[in-house]
Amino acid sequence: MEKTLKVLAIKNGTVIDHIPAGKALRIINILKLQNFEEVITIGKNLPSKTHGKKDLIKIENLELNSGQVNQVALIAPLAKINIIKNYQVIKKFKVAVPDILTDIITCPNPKCITNKEQGGTKFLTIFKNNKFQLKCHHCERLFSQEEIYDYLA
Amino acid sequence: MTKKFKHKDIVSIQDLTKEEIIYLLKLTEKIKKLKNKDGLLKGKVMASLFFEPSTRTKFSFESAMKHLGGDVLSFENMETTSVTKGESLYDTIKMMERYADVIVIRHNLEGAARFTAEATERPVINAGDGANQHPTQTLLDLFTIQECQKKLNNLTIAMVGDLKYGRTVHSLTQAMTHFKSKFYFVSPASLKMPEAIKEELKEKKIQFSELESFDRILNKVDILYMTRIQKERFADPLDYEKVKNAFILKAGDLTKAKPNLKVLHPLPRVNEIEKKVDETKYAYYFQQAQNGLYLRQALLSLLLNKIS
């Protein structure tokens, strides 16, 4: 008898697709879902027509809000998000890195005033050649996408 | 505030458009020529918050304010402030805004001036925030270049010295991109102009070349902008000894200079410009420092709505 391994369809929740291979766990971390009580299915290194490999996350009984979507965009700018209700996709959208990110990133520059004073951070997104850089509104330093991974609040 | 200038604060040269920069330079020229200006800021108080050591910039701001009849609140050093008791910068600013009409701040942390500007409705002038910005230096450099060359457009500028860590040369280069300049970057290999700035120049199609000596370009440049190379930047002191002479300007070098060449330096100098250069017609760094006074007078008067 042929055995098949399948990832179960979810009844209600969110599917994050087209995550760069190897980044799924990082998204779980920044969304602070490590201790989330519902079922989370993570697919790593799944075949992808466009990128060779991809990761995928299915989260049951959770609909991401816009702040969380922004955070996903910082790690997986090409991710697609499906909101599922009653096994049906009711909303489908691509993530987009917003032009301004408020209180999402801690400035990686240890000499930035925002690391010493209370009051939050603001980063401006600068898009160039399909990539983006983030500029701290305070210290004016530019950071690449990779440089901010460890500084997401 | 005048319609031509919408900013409440002077925090970063990157906030200013070309038109705004030109406007500020015109205002500086106006105040430099203005007679009977000694009562212009009478009754106004400037808080001079220098959280790290500075001689020239601090004196320049305080002198600018006093020569216009204003008063200055300042502390001698950090030890005499409540910051040493753990007070936040925010609280210091909220207190000072009750005592002063304008706040000038130098701080070792980058972004401190922006933070201050956002914490208060009083106008704020950045007198240097760590390695980030020092906009009044850039503006006084631009004013001096325009004054000694009678124009800002289409000039050839050589920047010499530590181009990697020197915020002065970074900001001046970025500001000069408004004016179709051509650049020579003269530095030791380990202290070259950062890639990000070179990328910016390439995008704007601005010509530049990198050299390790200024010897062959003195007959080509209008401005020779000298900066100090700090020995401590070299991991091996021997490396410093090998290169240091290539970045010292001697009076004899200037025999090859273009007649209109002017030598600038943000000061302090250590040994990178021989004292004999001071006596040549090319030296312009002390006039540059004096222009700092007029530029700061112009900014203080503008932000306090006393000139337009």
Short mmCIF file of C-alpha atoms in Angstrom, two decimals:
data_model
loop_
_atom_site.label_atom_id
_atom_site.label_comp_id
_atom_site.label_asym_id
_atom_site.label_seq_id
_atom_site.Cartn_x
_atom_site.Cartn_y
_atom_site.Cartn_z
CA MET A 1 0.00 0.00 0.00
CA GLU A 2 1.32 3.41 -0.92
CA LYS A 3 2.14 5.56 2.06
CA THR A 4 1.67 9.29 1.80
CA LEU A 5 2.85 11.94 4.17
CA LYS A 6 0.73 15.00 4.10
CA VAL A 7 0.46 18.28 5.85
CA LEU A 8 -3.06 18.58 7.08
CA ALA A 9 -5.26 21.37 5.88
CA ILE A 10 -6.26 23.67 8.71
CA LYS A 11 -9.80 24.63 9.58
CA ASN A 12 -9.17 28.15 10.86
CA GLY A 13 -5.96 30.11 11.00
CA THR A 14 -3.09 31.49 8.94
CA VAL A 15 -0.80 29.94 6.35
CA ILE A 16 2.47 31.73 5.62
CA ASP A 17 3.88 30.49 2.34
CA HIS A 18 6.98 31.30 0.28
CA ILE A 19 9.27 31.82 3.24
CA PRO A 20 12.95 31.59 2.24
CA ALA A 21 14.26 28.12 3.10
CA GLY A 22 15.61 28.02 6.63
CA LYS A 23 13.77 31.09 7.91
CA ALA A 24 10.57 29.49 9.28
CA LEU A 25 11.82 29.08 12.83
CA ARG A 26 12.98 32.67 12.91
CA ILE A 27 9.48 33.79 11.97
CA ILE A 28 8.03 31.64 14.75
CA ASN A 29 10.44 33.39 17.11
CA ILE A 30 9.70 36.95 16.09
CA LEU A 31 5.97 36.32 16.17
CA LYS A 32 6.56 34.95 19.68
CA LEU A 33 4.70 31.77 18.89
CA GLN A 34 7.08 29.45 20.74
CA ASN A 35 4.58 28.98 23.54
CA PHE A 36 1.43 29.29 21.45
CA GLU A 37 -0.91 26.53 22.58
CA GLU A 38 -2.56 25.77 19.24
CA VAL A 39 -1.22 23.49 16.51
CA ILE A 40 1.58 24.94 14.39
CA THR A 41 2.86 22.98 11.41
CA ILE A 42 6.24 23.93 10.00
CA GLY A 43 7.45 22.76 6.63
CA LYS A 44 11.14 23.22 5.93
CA ASN A 45 12.89 22.94 2.59
CA LEU A 46 9.74 22.14 0.63
CA PRO A 47 10.15 22.17 -3.16
CA SER A 48 9.47 25.57 -4.70
CA LYS A 49 8.98 26.23 -8.41
CA THR A 50 10.50 29.69 -8.22
CA HIS A 51 13.17 29.44 -5.53
CA GLY A 52 14.14 25.76 -5.45
CA LYS A 53 13.28 25.40 -1.76
CA LYS A 54 10.98 27.19 0.61
CA ASP A 55 9.59 27.03 4.14
CA LEU A 56 5.93 27.14 5.10
CA ILE A 57 4.06 27.69 8.38
CA LYS A 58 0.47 26.83 9.26
CA ILE A 59 -0.88 28.30 12.46
CA GLU A 60 -4.24 27.15 13.70
CA ASN A 61 -6.75 29.54 15.22
CA LEU A 62 -4.70 32.68 14.78
CA GLU A 63 -5.21 35.51 12.34
CA LEU A 64 -2.10 37.67 12.01
CA ASN A 65 -2.55 41.38 12.59
CA SER A 66 -0.87 44.07 10.51
CA GLY A 67 2.01 44.54 12.97
CA GLN A 68 2.80 40.84 12.80
CA VAL A 69 2.56 40.88 8.99
CA ASN A 70 5.15 43.69 8.93
CA GLN A 71 7.49 41.58 10.99
CA VAL A 72 7.08 38.65 8.62
CA ALA A 73 7.87 40.99 5.72
CA LEU A 74 11.21 41.94 7.26
CA ILE A 75 12.36 38.32 7.21
CA ALA A 76 10.42 36.99 4.23
CA PRO A 77 9.68 39.93 1.90
CA LEU A 78 8.17 37.62 -0.74
CA ALA A 79 5.95 35.67 1.65
CA LYS A 80 2.28 35.12 0.88
CA ILE A 81 -0.27 34.94 3.65
CA ASN A 82 -3.56 33.07 3.48
CA ILE A 83 -6.20 33.49 6.13
CA ILE A 84 -8.32 30.36 6.45
CA LYS A 85 -11.85 30.08 7.76
CA ASN A 86 -13.77 26.84 7.64
CA TYR A 87 -11.11 25.29 5.37
CA GLN A 88 -11.61 28.10 2.86
CA VAL A 89 -9.11 30.80 2.00
CA ILE A 90 -11.00 33.96 2.85
CA LYS A 91 -8.12 36.42 2.52
CA LYS A 92 -4.95 36.17 0.51
CA PHE A 93 -2.24 38.77 0.42
CA LYS A 94 1.42 39.36 -0.18
CA VAL A 95 3.40 40.88 2.61
CA ALA A 96 4.97 44.28 2.07
CA VAL A 97 7.71 45.98 4.02
CA PRO A 98 6.19 49.24 5.22
CA ASP A 99 7.87 52.60 4.51
CA ILE A 100 8.20 53.36 8.21
CA LEU A 101 8.68 50.85 11.01
CA THR A 102 7.85 52.14 14.44
CA ASP A 103 8.95 50.26 17.56
CA ILE A 104 9.57 47.03 15.66
CA ILE A 105 13.35 47.06 15.59
CA THR A 106 15.89 47.86 18.28
CA CYS A 107 18.71 49.86 16.68
CA PRO A 108 21.73 47.57 16.15
CA ASN A 109 24.06 50.56 16.65
CA PRO A 110 25.14 50.37 20.29
CA LYS A 111 25.97 54.09 20.17
CA CYS A 112 22.47 55.06 19.07
CA ILE A 113 20.60 57.24 21.59
CA THR A 114 17.56 54.95 21.37
CA ASN A 115 19.55 52.24 23.15
CA LYS A 116 20.06 54.53 26.13
CA GLU A 117 16.87 56.60 26.37
CA GLN A 118 13.26 55.48 26.59
CA GLY A 119 11.05 56.52 23.72
CA GLY A 120 10.95 53.91 20.99
CA THR A 121 12.55 53.61 17.58
CA LYS A 122 11.67 54.53 14.04
CA PHE A 123 13.23 53.11 10.88
CA LEU A 124 12.74 54.29 7.32
CA THR A 125 12.76 51.71 4.56
CA ILE A 126 14.90 52.42 1.53
CA PHE A 127 14.14 50.17 -1.43
CA LYS A 128 16.88 49.56 -3.98
CA ASN A 129 17.26 46.82 -6.62
CA ASN A 130 14.62 44.49 -5.12
CA LYS A 131 16.33 44.74 -1.76
CA PHE A 132 15.72 47.04 1.12
CA GLN A 133 17.80 48.79 3.69
CA LEU A 134 16.59 50.29 6.93
CA LYS A 135 17.72 53.70 8.11
CA CYS A 136 17.49 54.59 11.78
CA HIS A 137 15.60 57.85 12.10
CA HIS A 138 17.83 58.84 15.02
CA CYS A 139 21.44 57.78 14.35
CA GLU A 140 20.92 57.72 10.54
CA ARG A 141 22.83 54.42 10.17
CA LEU A 142 21.80 52.12 7.35
CA PHE A 143 21.27 48.42 7.97
CA SER A 144 20.73 45.55 5.56
CA GLN A 145 17.87 43.09 5.93
CA GLU A 146 20.24 40.50 7.43
CA GLU A 147 21.70 42.92 9.94
CA ILE A 148 18.37 43.55 11.67
CA TYR A 149 17.29 39.90 12.13
CA ASP A 150 18.54 39.74 15.67
CA TYR A 151 17.11 43.14 16.58
CA LEU A 152 13.44 42.60 15.91
CA ALA A 153 11.51 43.51 19.01
CA MET B 1 9.86 81.12 10.64
CA THR B 2 10.35 82.36 7.14
CA LYS B 3 8.51 80.60 4.33
CA LYS B 4 11.77 79.67 2.62
CA PHE B 5 12.87 77.68 5.63
CA LYS B 6 10.39 75.36 7.24
CA HIS B 7 12.61 73.63 9.79
CA LYS B 8 12.38 74.35 13.47
CA ASP B 9 15.70 72.65 14.15
CA ILE B 10 19.09 72.04 12.51
CA VAL B 11 19.76 68.36 13.14
CA SER B 12 21.21 66.83 9.99
CA ILE B 13 22.53 68.16 6.71
CA GLN B 14 20.46 65.42 5.08
CA ASP B 15 17.27 67.22 6.15
CA LEU B 16 18.15 70.25 4.04
CA THR B 17 17.39 70.72 0.37
CA LYS B 18 19.75 72.49 -2.00
CA GLU B 19 17.53 75.58 -1.89
CA GLU B 20 17.51 75.60 1.90
CA ILE B 21 21.30 75.31 2.02
CA ILE B 22 21.66 78.22 -0.42
CA TYR B 23 19.22 80.24 1.67
CA LEU B 24 21.25 79.62 4.84
CA LEU B 25 24.47 80.64 3.09
CA LYS B 26 22.84 83.88 1.91
CA LEU B 27 21.69 84.57 5.43
CA THR B 28 25.22 83.99 6.73
CA GLU B 29 26.57 86.45 4.21
CA LYS B 30 23.93 88.95 5.31
CA ILE B 31 24.81 88.63 8.97
CA LYS B 32 28.53 88.75 8.24
CA LYS B 33 28.07 92.15 6.58
CA LEU B 34 25.44 93.39 9.01
CA LYS B 35 26.45 96.31 11.17
CA ASN B 36 24.90 97.09 14.56
CA LYS B 37 23.89 93.49 15.14
CA ASP B 38 25.02 93.39 18.76
CA GLY B 39 21.49 93.68 20.16
CA LEU B 40 19.83 91.27 17.73
CA LEU B 41 19.32 88.48 20.27
CA LYS B 42 19.06 90.63 23.38
CA GLY B 43 16.94 88.95 26.02
CA LYS B 44 17.33 85.51 24.43
CA VAL B 45 19.02 82.62 26.19
CA MET B 46 20.92 79.77 24.56
CA ALA B 47 21.43 76.51 26.45
CA SER B 48 24.85 75.21 25.50
CA LEU B 49 24.67 71.51 26.32
CA PHE B 50 28.05 70.02 25.53
CA PHE B 51 27.99 66.52 26.94
CA GLU B 52 31.42 65.79 25.52
CA PRO B 53 34.55 67.92 25.24
CA SER B 54 34.75 70.53 22.52
CA THR B 55 36.67 73.77 22.34
CA ARG B 56 36.08 75.38 18.98
CA THR B 57 32.46 74.50 18.45
CA LYS B 58 31.44 75.39 22.00
CA PHE B 59 33.29 78.71 21.97
CA SER B 60 32.04 79.49 18.49
CA PHE B 61 28.38 79.01 19.47
CA GLU B 62 28.75 80.88 22.74
CA SER B 63 30.67 83.72 21.11
CA ALA B 64 28.05 83.90 18.33
CA MET B 65 25.27 84.25 20.89
CA LYS B 66 27.11 86.77 23.07
CA HIS B 67 28.10 88.97 20.12
CA LEU B 68 24.42 89.27 19.27
CA GLY B 69 23.57 90.36 22.81
CA GLY B 70 22.14 87.04 23.97
CA ASP B 71 22.95 85.06 27.08
CA VAL B 72 24.35 81.58 27.45
CA LEU B 73 23.67 78.82 29.95
CA SER B 74 26.36 76.18 29.99
CA PHE B 75 28.14 73.73 32.24
CA GLU B 76 31.87 73.47 32.53
CA ASN B 77 31.96 69.70 32.30
CA MET B 78 29.80 66.62 32.61
CA GLU B 79 30.75 66.07 36.24
CA THR B 80 28.86 69.18 37.29
CA THR B 81 25.57 68.06 35.76
CA SER B 82 22.78 65.89 37.03
CA VAL B 83 23.55 63.47 34.19
CA THR B 84 26.21 62.03 36.46
CA LYS B 85 23.42 61.38 38.97
CA GLY B 86 21.68 59.30 36.33
CA GLU B 87 19.26 61.85 34.89
CA SER B 88 18.02 60.96 31.42
CA LEU B 89 18.71 63.22 28.46
CA TYR B 90 14.94 63.61 28.11
CA ASP B 91 14.58 65.03 31.62
CA THR B 92 17.58 67.32 31.13
CA ILE B 93 15.96 68.73 27.99
CA LYS B 94 12.55 69.11 29.60
CA MET B 95 14.22 71.13 32.33
CA MET B 96 16.38 73.24 30.01
CA GLU B 97 13.49 74.16 27.73
CA ARG B 98 12.04 76.05 30.66
CA TYR B 99 15.19 78.13 31.02
CA ALA B 100 16.34 78.71 27.46
CA ASP B 101 14.94 79.87 24.10
CA VAL B 102 17.22 77.73 21.96
CA ILE B 103 19.15 74.54 22.70
CA VAL B 104 22.56 73.66 21.25
CA ILE B 105 23.61 70.10 21.94
CA ARG B 106 26.75 68.02 21.47
CA HIS B 107 26.53 64.44 22.64
CA ASN B 108 28.63 61.32 22.20
CA LEU B 109 25.59 59.23 21.30
CA GLU B 110 24.38 59.22 17.70
CA GLY B 111 20.87 60.51 17.23
CA ALA B 112 20.96 62.53 20.46
CA ALA B 113 20.19 65.78 18.63
CA ARG B 114 17.17 64.27 16.82
CA PHE B 115 15.97 62.86 20.11
CA THR B 116 16.34 66.29 21.72
CA ALA B 117 14.55 68.05 18.87
CA GLU B 118 11.63 65.66 19.28
CA ALA B 119 11.56 66.13 23.05
CA THR B 120 11.09 69.89 22.95
CA GLU B 121 9.28 72.62 21.08
CA ARG B 122 12.32 74.87 21.47
CA PRO B 123 14.58 75.08 18.43
CA VAL B 124 17.54 72.68 18.62
CA ILE B 125 20.90 72.91 16.85
CA ASN B 126 23.07 69.82 16.57
CA ALA B 127 26.67 70.64 17.48
CA GLY B 128 27.77 67.07 16.81
CA ASP B 129 26.23 63.71 17.73
CA GLY B 130 28.90 61.03 17.93
CA ALA B 131 30.07 59.87 14.50
CA ASN B 132 26.80 60.92 12.90
CA GLN B 133 26.25 64.59 12.03
CA HIS B 134 27.79 68.00 12.61
CA PRO B 135 25.66 70.14 10.30
CA THR B 136 26.99 73.54 11.34
CA GLN B 137 30.51 72.43 10.36
CA THR B 138 29.24 71.36 6.94
CA LEU B 139 27.35 74.61 6.44
CA LEU B 140 30.32 76.75 7.45
CA ASP B 141 32.51 74.70 5.09
CA LEU B 142 30.05 75.34 2.26
CA PHE B 143 29.92 79.02 3.09
CA THR B 144 33.72 79.23 3.13
CA ILE B 145 34.06 77.37 -0.17
CA GLN B 146 31.56 79.72 -1.78
CA GLU B 147 33.28 82.75 -0.29
CA CYS B 148 36.80 81.87 -1.38
CA GLN B 149 35.87 80.51 -4.82
CA LYS B 150 33.00 82.95 -5.53
CA LYS B 151 30.84 79.98 -6.50
CA LEU B 152 29.76 76.52 -5.38
CA ASN B 153 29.08 74.83 -8.69
CA ASN B 154 31.56 72.81 -10.76
CA LEU B 155 34.45 72.86 -8.30
CA THR B 156 37.15 70.22 -7.95
CA ILE B 157 37.67 69.23 -4.36
CA ALA B 158 40.34 67.03 -2.80
CA MET B 159 39.59 65.52 0.60
CA VAL B 160 42.74 64.42 2.38
CA GLY B 161 43.39 62.30 5.47
CA ASP B 162 41.11 60.01 7.43
CA LEU B 163 38.18 59.64 5.08
CA LYS B 164 36.84 56.53 6.76
CA TYR B 165 35.97 57.87 10.20
CA GLY B 166 35.81 61.62 9.52
CA ARG B 167 32.15 62.67 9.70
CA THR B 168 33.15 66.14 8.42
CA VAL B 169 34.31 64.82 5.06
CA HIS B 170 31.31 62.51 4.74
CA SER B 171 28.77 65.28 5.30
CA LEU B 172 30.64 67.79 3.16
CA THR B 173 30.87 65.30 0.28
CA GLN B 174 27.16 64.57 0.52
CA ALA B 175 26.30 68.26 0.65
CA MET B 176 28.56 69.12 -2.28
CA THR B 177 26.75 66.59 -4.47
CA HIS B 178 24.09 69.30 -4.91
CA PHE B 179 26.66 71.43 -6.70
CA LYS B 180 28.17 69.20 -9.43
CA SER B 181 31.57 68.85 -7.79
CA LYS B 182 34.38 66.57 -8.85
CA PHE B 183 36.21 64.79 -6.03
CA TYR B 184 39.63 63.38 -5.30
CA PHE B 185 39.73 61.22 -2.18
CA VAL B 186 43.28 61.07 -0.84
CA SER B 187 43.80 58.66 2.05
CA PRO B 188 45.82 55.66 3.23
CA ALA B 189 44.34 52.43 1.88
CA SER B 190 42.97 51.54 5.31
CA LEU B 191 41.14 54.87 5.76
CA LYS B 192 39.28 55.20 2.45
CA MET B 193 35.92 56.89 1.93
CA PRO B 194 33.14 54.44 2.95
CA GLU B 195 31.51 52.39 0.20
CA ALA B 196 28.04 53.75 0.99
CA ILE B 197 29.13 57.29 0.13
CA LYS B 198 30.93 56.19 -3.03
CA GLU B 199 27.79 54.31 -4.07
CA GLU B 200 25.76 57.47 -3.55
CA LEU B 201 28.18 59.41 -5.78
CA LYS B 202 27.99 56.76 -8.50
CA GLU B 203 24.20 56.86 -8.43
CA LYS B 204 24.29 60.62 -8.84
CA LYS B 205 26.88 60.24 -11.61
CA ILE B 206 29.43 62.34 -9.76
CA GLN B 207 33.04 61.87 -10.76
CA PHE B 208 35.57 60.84 -8.14
CA SER B 209 38.92 59.10 -7.90
CA GLU B 210 40.86 57.64 -5.01
CA LEU B 211 44.56 58.32 -4.48
CA GLU B 212 47.20 57.72 -1.86
CA SER B 213 49.00 61.05 -2.33
CA PHE B 214 47.94 64.57 -3.28
CA ASP B 215 51.19 65.28 -5.07
CA ARG B 216 49.91 65.03 -8.64
CA ILE B 217 46.59 66.80 -8.19
CA LEU B 218 47.52 70.13 -6.58
CA ASN B 219 47.48 71.77 -10.01
CA LYS B 220 43.94 70.50 -10.60
CA VAL B 221 41.99 71.24 -7.44
CA ASP B 222 40.17 74.36 -6.24
CA ILE B 223 39.79 73.18 -2.64
CA LEU B 224 42.24 71.07 -0.67
CA TYR B 225 40.31 69.91 2.40
CA MET B 226 42.83 68.56 4.89
CA THR B 227 41.91 66.42 7.91
CA ARG B 228 43.83 64.87 10.75
CA ILE B 229 44.91 61.23 10.65
CA GLN B 230 44.86 59.76 14.10
CA LYS B 231 47.73 57.43 14.86
CA GLU B 232 45.36 55.29 16.92
CA ARG B 233 43.46 54.31 13.78
CA PHE B 234 46.37 52.10 12.75
CA ALA B 235 46.69 48.66 14.33
CA ASP B 236 50.45 48.76 13.77
CA PRO B 237 52.18 52.09 14.54
CA LEU B 238 54.73 51.27 11.87
CA ASP B 239 52.00 51.45 9.23
CA TYR B 240 51.28 55.00 10.38
CA GLU B 241 54.95 55.97 10.17
CA LYS B 242 55.08 54.66 6.59
CA VAL B 243 52.19 56.74 5.32
CA LYS B 244 52.12 59.86 7.47
CA ASN B 245 54.32 62.02 5.24
CA ALA B 246 52.09 61.51 2.24
CA PHE B 247 49.35 63.38 4.10
CA ILE B 248 51.31 66.35 5.41
CA LEU B 249 51.05 69.57 3.44
CA LYS B 250 54.20 71.66 3.23
CA ALA B 251 54.51 75.19 1.86
CA GLY B 252 56.85 73.84 -0.83
CA ASP B 253 54.14 71.52 -2.17
CA LEU B 254 52.04 74.53 -3.05
CA THR B 255 54.40 75.78 -5.77
CA LYS B 256 52.43 73.44 -8.04
CA ALA B 257 49.05 74.67 -6.87
CA LYS B 258 46.33 76.15 -9.03
CA PRO B 259 46.32 79.93 -8.41
CA ASN B 260 42.81 79.91 -6.90
CA LEU B 261 43.42 76.88 -4.66
CA LYS B 262 42.45 77.31 -1.03
CA VAL B 263 43.41 74.98 1.82
CA LEU B 264 40.68 74.26 4.36
CA HIS B 265 40.76 72.26 7.59
CA PRO B 266 38.01 71.72 10.19
CA LEU B 267 40.67 72.11 12.93
CA PRO B 268 42.26 71.16 15.25
CA ARG B 269 45.34 70.39 13.20
CA VAL B 270 48.22 68.46 14.63
CA ASN B 271 50.97 68.23 12.05
CA GLU B 272 49.13 67.71 8.77
CA ILE B 273 49.59 71.32 7.65
CA GLU B 274 53.03 72.79 8.14
CA LYS B 275 52.86 76.14 9.94
CA LYS B 276 54.63 77.86 7.02
CA VAL B 277 51.54 77.19 4.89
CA ASP B 278 49.72 79.73 7.09
CA GLU B 279 51.73 82.50 5.46
CA THR B 280 50.80 81.53 1.91
CA LYS B 281 47.83 82.93 -0.01
CA TYR B 282 46.41 79.42 -0.13
CA ALA B 283 45.72 79.09 3.62
CA TYR B 284 42.08 79.77 4.43
CA TYR B 285 41.41 77.61 7.50
CA PHE B 286 41.38 80.42 10.06
CA GLN B 287 38.91 82.41 7.96
CA GLN B 288 36.94 79.15 7.79
CA ALA B 289 36.85 78.98 11.61
CA GLN B 290 35.76 82.61 11.79
CA ASN B 291 32.98 81.93 9.31
CA GLY B 292 31.72 79.38 11.81
CA LEU B 293 30.85 82.31 14.03
CA TYR B 294 28.76 84.03 11.33
CA LEU B 295 27.07 80.82 10.26
CA ARG B 296 26.06 80.09 13.85
CA GLN B 297 24.87 83.66 14.32
CA ALA B 298 22.72 83.27 11.22
CA LEU B 299 21.20 80.00 12.45
CA LEU B 300 20.51 81.28 15.96
CA SER B 301 18.89 84.45 14.59
CA LEU B 302 16.84 82.51 12.06
CA LEU B 303 15.56 79.91 14.52
CA LEU B 304 14.71 82.67 17.01
CA ASN B 305 12.83 84.56 14.27
CA LYS B 306 15.08 87.60 14.39
CA ILE B 307 16.29 87.56 10.79
CA SER B 308 14.98 86.43 7.43
#
